[in-house]
PDB file of C-alpha atoms in Angstrom:
ATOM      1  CA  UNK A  48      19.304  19.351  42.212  1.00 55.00           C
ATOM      2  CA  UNK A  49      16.533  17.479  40.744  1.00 57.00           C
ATOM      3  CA  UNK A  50      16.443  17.007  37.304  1.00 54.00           C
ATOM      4  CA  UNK A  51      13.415  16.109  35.278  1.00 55.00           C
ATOM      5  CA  UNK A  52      13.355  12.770  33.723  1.00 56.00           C
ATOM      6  CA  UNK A  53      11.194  13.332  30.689  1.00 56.00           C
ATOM      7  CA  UNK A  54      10.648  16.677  28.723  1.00 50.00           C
ATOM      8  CA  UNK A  55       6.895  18.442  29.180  1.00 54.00           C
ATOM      9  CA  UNK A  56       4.290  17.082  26.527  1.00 49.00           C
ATOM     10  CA  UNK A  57       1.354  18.885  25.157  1.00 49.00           C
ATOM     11  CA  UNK A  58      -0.645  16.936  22.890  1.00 54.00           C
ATOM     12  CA  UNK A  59      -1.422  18.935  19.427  1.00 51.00           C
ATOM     13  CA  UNK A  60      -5.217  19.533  18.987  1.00 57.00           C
ATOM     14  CA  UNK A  61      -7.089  16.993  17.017  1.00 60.00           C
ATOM     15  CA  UNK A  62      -7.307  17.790  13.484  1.00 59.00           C
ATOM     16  CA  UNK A  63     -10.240  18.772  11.535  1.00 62.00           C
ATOM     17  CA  UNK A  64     -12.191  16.820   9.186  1.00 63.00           C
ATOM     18  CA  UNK A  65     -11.400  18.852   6.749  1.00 61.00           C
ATOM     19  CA  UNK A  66      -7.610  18.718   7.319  1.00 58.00           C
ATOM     20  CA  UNK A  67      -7.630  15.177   7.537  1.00 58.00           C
ATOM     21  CA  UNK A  68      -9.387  14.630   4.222  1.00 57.00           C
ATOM     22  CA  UNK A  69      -6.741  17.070   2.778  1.00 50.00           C
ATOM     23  CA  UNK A  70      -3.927  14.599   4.311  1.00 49.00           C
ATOM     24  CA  UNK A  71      -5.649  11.684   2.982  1.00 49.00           C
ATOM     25  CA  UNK A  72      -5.709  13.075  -0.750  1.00 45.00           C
ATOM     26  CA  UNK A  73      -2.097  14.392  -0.320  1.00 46.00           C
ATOM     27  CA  UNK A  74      -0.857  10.823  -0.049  1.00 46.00           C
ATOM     28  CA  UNK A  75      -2.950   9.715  -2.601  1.00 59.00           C
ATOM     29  CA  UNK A  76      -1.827  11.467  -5.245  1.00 69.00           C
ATOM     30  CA  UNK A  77      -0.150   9.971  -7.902  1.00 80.00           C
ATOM     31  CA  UNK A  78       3.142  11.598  -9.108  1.00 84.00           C
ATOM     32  CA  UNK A  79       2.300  10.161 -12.433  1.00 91.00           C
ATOM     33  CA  UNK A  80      -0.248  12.579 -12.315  1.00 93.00           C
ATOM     34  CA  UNK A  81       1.236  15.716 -13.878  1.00 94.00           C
ATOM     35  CA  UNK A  82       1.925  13.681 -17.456  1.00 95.00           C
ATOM     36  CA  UNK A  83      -2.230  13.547 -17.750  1.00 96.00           C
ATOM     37  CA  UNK A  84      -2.877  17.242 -16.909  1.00 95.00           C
ATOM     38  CA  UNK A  85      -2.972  18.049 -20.970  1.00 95.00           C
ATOM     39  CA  UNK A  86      -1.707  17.230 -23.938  1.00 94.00           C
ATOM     40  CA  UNK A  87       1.794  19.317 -23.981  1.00 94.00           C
ATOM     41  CA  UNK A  88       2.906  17.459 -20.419  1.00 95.00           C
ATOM     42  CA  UNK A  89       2.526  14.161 -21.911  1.00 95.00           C
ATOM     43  CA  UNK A  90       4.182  15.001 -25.361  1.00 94.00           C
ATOM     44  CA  UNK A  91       6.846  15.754 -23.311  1.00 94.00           C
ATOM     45  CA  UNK A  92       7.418  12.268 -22.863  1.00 96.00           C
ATOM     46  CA  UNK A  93       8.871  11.823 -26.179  1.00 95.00           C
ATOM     47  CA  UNK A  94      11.144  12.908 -28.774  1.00 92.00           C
ATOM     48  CA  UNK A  95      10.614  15.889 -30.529  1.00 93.00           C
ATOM     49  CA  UNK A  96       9.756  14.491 -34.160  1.00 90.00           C
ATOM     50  CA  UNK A  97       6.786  12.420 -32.207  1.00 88.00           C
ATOM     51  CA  UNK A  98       5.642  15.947 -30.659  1.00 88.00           C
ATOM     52  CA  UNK A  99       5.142  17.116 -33.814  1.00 83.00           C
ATOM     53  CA  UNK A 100       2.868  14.992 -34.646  1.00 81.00           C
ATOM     54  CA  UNK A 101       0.807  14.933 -31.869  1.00 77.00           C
ATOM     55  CA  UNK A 102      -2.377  17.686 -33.127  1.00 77.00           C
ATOM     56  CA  UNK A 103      -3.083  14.859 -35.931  1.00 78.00           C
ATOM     57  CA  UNK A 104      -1.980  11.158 -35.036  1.00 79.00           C
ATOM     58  CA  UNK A 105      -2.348  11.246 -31.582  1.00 89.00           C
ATOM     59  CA  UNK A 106      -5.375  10.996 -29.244  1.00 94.00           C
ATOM     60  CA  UNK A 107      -6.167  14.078 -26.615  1.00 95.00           C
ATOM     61  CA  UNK A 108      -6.117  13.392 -23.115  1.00 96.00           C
ATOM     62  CA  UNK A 109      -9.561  14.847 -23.025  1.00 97.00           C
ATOM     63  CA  UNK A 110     -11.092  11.961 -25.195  1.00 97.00           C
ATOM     64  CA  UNK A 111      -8.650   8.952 -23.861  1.00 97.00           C
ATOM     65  CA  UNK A 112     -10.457  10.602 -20.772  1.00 97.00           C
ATOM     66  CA  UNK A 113     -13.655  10.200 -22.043  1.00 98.00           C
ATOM     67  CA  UNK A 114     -13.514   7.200 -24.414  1.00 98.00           C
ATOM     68  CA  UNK A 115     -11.703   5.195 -21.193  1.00 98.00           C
ATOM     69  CA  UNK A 116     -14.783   5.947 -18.726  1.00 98.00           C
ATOM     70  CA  UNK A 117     -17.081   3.948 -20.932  1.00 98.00           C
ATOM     71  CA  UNK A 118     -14.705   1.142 -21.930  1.00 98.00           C
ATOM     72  CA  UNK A 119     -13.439   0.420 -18.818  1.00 96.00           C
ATOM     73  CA  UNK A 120     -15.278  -2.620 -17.406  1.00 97.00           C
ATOM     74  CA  UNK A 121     -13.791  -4.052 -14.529  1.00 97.00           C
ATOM     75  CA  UNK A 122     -11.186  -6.824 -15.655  1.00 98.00           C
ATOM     76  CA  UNK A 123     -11.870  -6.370 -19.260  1.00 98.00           C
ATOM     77  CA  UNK A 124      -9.287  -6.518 -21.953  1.00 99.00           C
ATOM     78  CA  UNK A 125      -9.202  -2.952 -24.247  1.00 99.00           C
ATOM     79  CA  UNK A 126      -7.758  -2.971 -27.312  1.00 99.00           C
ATOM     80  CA  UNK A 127      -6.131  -0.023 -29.219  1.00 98.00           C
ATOM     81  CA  UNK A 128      -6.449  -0.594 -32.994  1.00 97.00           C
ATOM     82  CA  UNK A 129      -3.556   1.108 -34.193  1.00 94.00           C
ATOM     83  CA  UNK A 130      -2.071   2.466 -30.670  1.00 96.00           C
ATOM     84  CA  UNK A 131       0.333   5.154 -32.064  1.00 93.00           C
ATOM     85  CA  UNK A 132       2.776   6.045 -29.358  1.00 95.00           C
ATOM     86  CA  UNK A 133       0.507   4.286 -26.750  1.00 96.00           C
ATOM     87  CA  UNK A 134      -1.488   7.692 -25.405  1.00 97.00           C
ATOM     88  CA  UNK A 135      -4.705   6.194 -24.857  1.00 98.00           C
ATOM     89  CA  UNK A 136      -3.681   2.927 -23.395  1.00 98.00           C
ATOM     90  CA  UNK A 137      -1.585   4.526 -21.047  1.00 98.00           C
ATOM     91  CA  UNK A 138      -4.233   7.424 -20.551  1.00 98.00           C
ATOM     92  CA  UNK A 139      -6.776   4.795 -19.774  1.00 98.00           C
ATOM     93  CA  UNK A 140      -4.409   2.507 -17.635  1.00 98.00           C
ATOM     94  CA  UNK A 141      -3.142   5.689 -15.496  1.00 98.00           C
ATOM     95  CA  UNK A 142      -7.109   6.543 -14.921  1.00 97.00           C
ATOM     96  CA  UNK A 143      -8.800   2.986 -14.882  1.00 98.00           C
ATOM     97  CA  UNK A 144      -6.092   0.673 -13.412  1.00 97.00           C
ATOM     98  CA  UNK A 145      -9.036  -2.230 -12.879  1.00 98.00           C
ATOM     99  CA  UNK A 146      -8.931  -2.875 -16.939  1.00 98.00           C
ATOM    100  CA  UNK A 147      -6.150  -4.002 -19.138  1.00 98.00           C
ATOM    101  CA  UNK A 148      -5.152  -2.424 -21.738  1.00 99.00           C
ATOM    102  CA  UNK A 149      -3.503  -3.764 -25.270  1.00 99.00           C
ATOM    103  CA  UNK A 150      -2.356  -1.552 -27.935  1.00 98.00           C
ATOM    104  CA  UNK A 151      -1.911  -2.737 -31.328  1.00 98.00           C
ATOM    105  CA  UNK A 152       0.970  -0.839 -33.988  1.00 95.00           C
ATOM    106  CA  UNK A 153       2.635  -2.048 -37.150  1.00 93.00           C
ATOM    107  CA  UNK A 154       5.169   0.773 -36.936  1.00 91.00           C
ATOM    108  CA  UNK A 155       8.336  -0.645 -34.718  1.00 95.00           C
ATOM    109  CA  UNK A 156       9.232   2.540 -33.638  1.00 96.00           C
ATOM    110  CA  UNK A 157       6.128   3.585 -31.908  1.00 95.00           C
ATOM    111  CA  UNK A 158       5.809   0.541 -30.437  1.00 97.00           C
ATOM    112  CA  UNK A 159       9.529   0.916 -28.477  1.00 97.00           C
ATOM    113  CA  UNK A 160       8.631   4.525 -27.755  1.00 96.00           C
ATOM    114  CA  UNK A 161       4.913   3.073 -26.401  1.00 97.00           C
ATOM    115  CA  UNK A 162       6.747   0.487 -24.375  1.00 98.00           C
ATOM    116  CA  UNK A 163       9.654   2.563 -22.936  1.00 98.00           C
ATOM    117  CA  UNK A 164       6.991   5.307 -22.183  1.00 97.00           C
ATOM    118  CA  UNK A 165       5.195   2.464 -20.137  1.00 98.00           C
ATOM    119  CA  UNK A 166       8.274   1.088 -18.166  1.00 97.00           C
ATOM    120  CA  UNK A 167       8.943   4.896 -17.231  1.00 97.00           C
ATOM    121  CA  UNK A 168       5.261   5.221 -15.572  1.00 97.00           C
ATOM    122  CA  UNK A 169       5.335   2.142 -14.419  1.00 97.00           C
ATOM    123  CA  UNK A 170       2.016   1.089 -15.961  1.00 98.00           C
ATOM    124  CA  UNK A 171       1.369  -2.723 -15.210  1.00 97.00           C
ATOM    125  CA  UNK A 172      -2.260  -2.718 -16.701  1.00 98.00           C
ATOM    126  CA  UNK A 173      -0.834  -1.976 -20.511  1.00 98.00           C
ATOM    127  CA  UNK A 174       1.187  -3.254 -23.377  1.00 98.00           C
ATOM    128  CA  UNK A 175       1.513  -2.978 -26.623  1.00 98.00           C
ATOM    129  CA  UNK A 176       2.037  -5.293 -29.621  1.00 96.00           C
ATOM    130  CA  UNK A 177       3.879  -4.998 -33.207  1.00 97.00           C
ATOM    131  CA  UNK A 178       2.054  -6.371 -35.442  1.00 96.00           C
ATOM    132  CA  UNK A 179      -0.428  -6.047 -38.480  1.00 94.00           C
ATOM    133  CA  UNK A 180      -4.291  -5.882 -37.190  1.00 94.00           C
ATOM    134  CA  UNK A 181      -5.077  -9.077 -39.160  1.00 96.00           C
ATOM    135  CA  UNK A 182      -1.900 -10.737 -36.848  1.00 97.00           C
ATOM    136  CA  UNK A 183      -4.483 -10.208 -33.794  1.00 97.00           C
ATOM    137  CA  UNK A 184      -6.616 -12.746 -31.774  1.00 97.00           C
ATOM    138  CA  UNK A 185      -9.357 -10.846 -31.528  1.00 98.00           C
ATOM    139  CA  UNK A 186     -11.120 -13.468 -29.233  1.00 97.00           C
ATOM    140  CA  UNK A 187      -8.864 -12.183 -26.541  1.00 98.00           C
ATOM    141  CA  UNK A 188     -10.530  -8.820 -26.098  1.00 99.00           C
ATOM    142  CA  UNK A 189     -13.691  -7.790 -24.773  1.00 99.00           C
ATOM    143  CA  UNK A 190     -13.969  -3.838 -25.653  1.00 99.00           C
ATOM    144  CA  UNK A 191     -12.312  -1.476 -28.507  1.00 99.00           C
ATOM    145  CA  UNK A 192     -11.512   1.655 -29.550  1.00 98.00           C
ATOM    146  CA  UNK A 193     -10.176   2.754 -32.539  1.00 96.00           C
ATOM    147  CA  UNK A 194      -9.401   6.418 -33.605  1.00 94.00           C
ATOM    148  CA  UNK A 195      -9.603   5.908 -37.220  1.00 88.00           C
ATOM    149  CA  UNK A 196      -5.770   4.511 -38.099  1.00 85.00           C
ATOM    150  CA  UNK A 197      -6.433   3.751 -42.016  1.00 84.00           C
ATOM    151  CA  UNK A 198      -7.203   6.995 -42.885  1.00 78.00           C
ATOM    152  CA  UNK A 199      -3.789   7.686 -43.744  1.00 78.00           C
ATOM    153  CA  UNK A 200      -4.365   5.313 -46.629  1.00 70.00           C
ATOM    154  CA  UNK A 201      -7.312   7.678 -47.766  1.00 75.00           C
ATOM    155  CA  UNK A 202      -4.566  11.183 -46.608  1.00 71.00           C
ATOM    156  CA  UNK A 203      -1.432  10.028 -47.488  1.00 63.00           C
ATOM    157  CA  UNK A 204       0.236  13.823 -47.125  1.00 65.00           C
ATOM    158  CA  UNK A 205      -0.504  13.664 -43.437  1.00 63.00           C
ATOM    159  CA  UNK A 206       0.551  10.133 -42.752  1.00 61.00           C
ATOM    160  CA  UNK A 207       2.726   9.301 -39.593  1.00 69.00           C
ATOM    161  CA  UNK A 208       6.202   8.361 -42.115  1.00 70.00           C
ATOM    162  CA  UNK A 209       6.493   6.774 -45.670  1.00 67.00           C
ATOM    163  CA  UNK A 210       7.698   3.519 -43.869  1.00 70.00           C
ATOM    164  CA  UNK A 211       4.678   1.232 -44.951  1.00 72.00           C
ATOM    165  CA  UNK A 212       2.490   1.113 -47.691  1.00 76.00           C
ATOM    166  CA  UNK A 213      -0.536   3.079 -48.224  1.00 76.00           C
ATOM    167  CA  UNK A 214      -3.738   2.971 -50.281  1.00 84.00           C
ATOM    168  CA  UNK A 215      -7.473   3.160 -51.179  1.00 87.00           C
ATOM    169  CA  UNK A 216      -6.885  -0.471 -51.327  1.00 91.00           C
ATOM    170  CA  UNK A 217      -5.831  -1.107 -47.849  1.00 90.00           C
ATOM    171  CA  UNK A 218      -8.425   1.162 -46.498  1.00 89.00           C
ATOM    172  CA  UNK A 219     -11.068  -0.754 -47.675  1.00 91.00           C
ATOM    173  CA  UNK A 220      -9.650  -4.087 -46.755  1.00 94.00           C
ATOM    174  CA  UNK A 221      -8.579  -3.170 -43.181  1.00 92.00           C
ATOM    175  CA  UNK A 222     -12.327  -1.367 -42.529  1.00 94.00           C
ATOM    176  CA  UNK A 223     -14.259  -4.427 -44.112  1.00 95.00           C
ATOM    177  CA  UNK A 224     -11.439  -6.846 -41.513  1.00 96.00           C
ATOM    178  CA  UNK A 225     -12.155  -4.417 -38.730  1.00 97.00           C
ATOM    179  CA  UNK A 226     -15.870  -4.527 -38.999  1.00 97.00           C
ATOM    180  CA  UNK A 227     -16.085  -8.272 -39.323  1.00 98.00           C
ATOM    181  CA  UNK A 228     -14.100  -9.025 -36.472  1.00 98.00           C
ATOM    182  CA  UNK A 229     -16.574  -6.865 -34.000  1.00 98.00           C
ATOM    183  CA  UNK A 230     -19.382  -8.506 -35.693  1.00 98.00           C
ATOM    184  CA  UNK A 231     -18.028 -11.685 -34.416  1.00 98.00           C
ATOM    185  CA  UNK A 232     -17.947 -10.183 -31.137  1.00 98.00           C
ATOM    186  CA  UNK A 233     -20.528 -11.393 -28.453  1.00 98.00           C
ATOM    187  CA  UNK A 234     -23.861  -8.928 -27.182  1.00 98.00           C
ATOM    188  CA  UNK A 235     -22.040  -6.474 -24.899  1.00 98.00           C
ATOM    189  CA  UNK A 236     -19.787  -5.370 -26.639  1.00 99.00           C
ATOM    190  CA  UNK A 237     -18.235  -1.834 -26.171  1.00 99.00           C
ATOM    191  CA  UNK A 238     -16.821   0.166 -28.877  1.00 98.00           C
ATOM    192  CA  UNK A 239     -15.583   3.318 -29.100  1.00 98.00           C
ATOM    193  CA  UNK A 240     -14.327   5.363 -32.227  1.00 97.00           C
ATOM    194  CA  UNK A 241     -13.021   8.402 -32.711  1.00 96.00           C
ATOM    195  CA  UNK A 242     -12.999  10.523 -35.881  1.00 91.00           C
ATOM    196  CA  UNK A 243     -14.174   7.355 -37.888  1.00 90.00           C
ATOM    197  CA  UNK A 244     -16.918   7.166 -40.650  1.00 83.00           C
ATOM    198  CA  UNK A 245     -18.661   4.434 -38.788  1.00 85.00           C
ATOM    199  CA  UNK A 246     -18.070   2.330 -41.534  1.00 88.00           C
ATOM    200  CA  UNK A 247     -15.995   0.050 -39.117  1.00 94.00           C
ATOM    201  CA  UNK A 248     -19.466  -0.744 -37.155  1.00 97.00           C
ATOM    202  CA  UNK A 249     -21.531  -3.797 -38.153  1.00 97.00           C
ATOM    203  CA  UNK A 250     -25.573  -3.038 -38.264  1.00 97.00           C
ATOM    204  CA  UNK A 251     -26.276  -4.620 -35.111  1.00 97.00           C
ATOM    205  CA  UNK A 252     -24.417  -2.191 -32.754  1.00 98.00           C
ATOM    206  CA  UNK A 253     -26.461   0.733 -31.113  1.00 98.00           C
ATOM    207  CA  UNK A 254     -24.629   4.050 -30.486  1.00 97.00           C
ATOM    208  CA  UNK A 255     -24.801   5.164 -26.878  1.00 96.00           C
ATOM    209  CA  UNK A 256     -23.595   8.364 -26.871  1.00 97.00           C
ATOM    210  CA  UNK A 257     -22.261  11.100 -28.739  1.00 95.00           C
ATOM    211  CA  UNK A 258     -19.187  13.880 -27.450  1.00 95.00           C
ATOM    212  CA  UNK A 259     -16.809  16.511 -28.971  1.00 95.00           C
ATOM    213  CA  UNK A 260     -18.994  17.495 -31.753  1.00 93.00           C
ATOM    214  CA  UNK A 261     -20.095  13.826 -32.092  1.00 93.00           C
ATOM    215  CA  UNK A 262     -16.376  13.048 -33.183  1.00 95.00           C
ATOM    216  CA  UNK A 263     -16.069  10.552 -30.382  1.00 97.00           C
ATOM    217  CA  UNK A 264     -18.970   7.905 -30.524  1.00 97.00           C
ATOM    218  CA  UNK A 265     -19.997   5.213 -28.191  1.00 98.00           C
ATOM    219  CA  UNK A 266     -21.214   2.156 -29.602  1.00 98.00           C
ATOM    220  CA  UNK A 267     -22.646  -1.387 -28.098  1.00 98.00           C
ATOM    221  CA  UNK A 268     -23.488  -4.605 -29.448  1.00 98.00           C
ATOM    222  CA  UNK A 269     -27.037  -5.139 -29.381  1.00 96.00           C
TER     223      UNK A 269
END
């Protein structure tokens, strides 16, 4: 009896474009992914207390979205100017991975929560720093964005914790440091702020564009 040495073979049909362009975005996907569909999936990322802050100290996705697009030039350095719990540098550095991004944060706890969040999405393009704004090299940094982070000197019912001191004072010193260290900034520069008074933003910046009931701005050095 003879006995067949191989089994038969049909070859499957070639796939369609449109199948293989589904196969190609199916591996492409990043499983990081699902933390940036909104707000409440990347909360979840953190303890509860943080959570509950997240409607006033924290950034939306949608504008880390948004404010990310225009600062991301390829290679540039982005710093966060009072980074929170890190959501738009790691917003930005999930969506933009050809910047870098810095976040800066005088409170120690969001800082380790910022960092730990980072390790766990295994974000290469971010870190964050503990330290006072006027502790920062601003030299080393080519774009900025800022969502307003004195204004809990001006709101102190709303602010973050009663770990550090706040007042009128201190928002009028950090704005008048802010704004003289992006007027020392070179032609080019990107800035973008959200929720701010502008006061932050020496004369010789042009805005670019407005969003979100012209709460986000986008501003360049002339």
């Amino acid at each position: 009896m003879h006995v067949p040495t191989q089994y038969p073979f049909s070859a499957f049909p070639d796939r369609s474009e449109e199948q293989q362009r589904a196969t190609t975005l199916f591996k492409k996907k990043n499983p990081n992914d699902c933390f940036f569909r909104n707000d409440a999936e990347f909360d979840w990322l953190y303890p509860e207390h943080l959570q509950s802050l997240s409607q006033k100290q924290w950034t939306p996705i949608a504008i880390a979205k948004k404010a990310a697009e225009y600062l991301a030039v390829k290679g540039a350095k982005v710093l966060d100017v009072g980074s929170g719990i890190g959501k738009f540098c790691l917003t930005a550095a999930h969506f933009y991975p050809d910047s870098f991004y810095f976040g800066v944060e005088q409170r120690h706890e969001l800082v380790h929560y910022a960092q730990t969040t980072q390790k766990y999405l295994d974000l290469n393009n971010v870190s964050f720093i503990h330290a006072n704004i006027t502790q920062v090299n601003f030299h080393q940094f080519d774009h900025f964005y800022f969502y307003n982070s004195f204004f809990e000197n001006l709101d102190q019912e709303n602010a973050i914790d009663d770990h550090i001191e706040t007042s009128y004072g201190l928002y009028a010193y950090y704005s008048r440091y802010l704004k003289s260290m992006l007027n020392d900034k070179p032609s080019g520069t990107r800035v973008v702020t959200y929720q701010s008074f502008g006061e932050i933003i020496p004369i010789d910046y042009s805005m670019k564009d407005l969003a979100y009931d012209s709460l986000l701005q986008l501003w360049v050095k002339d």
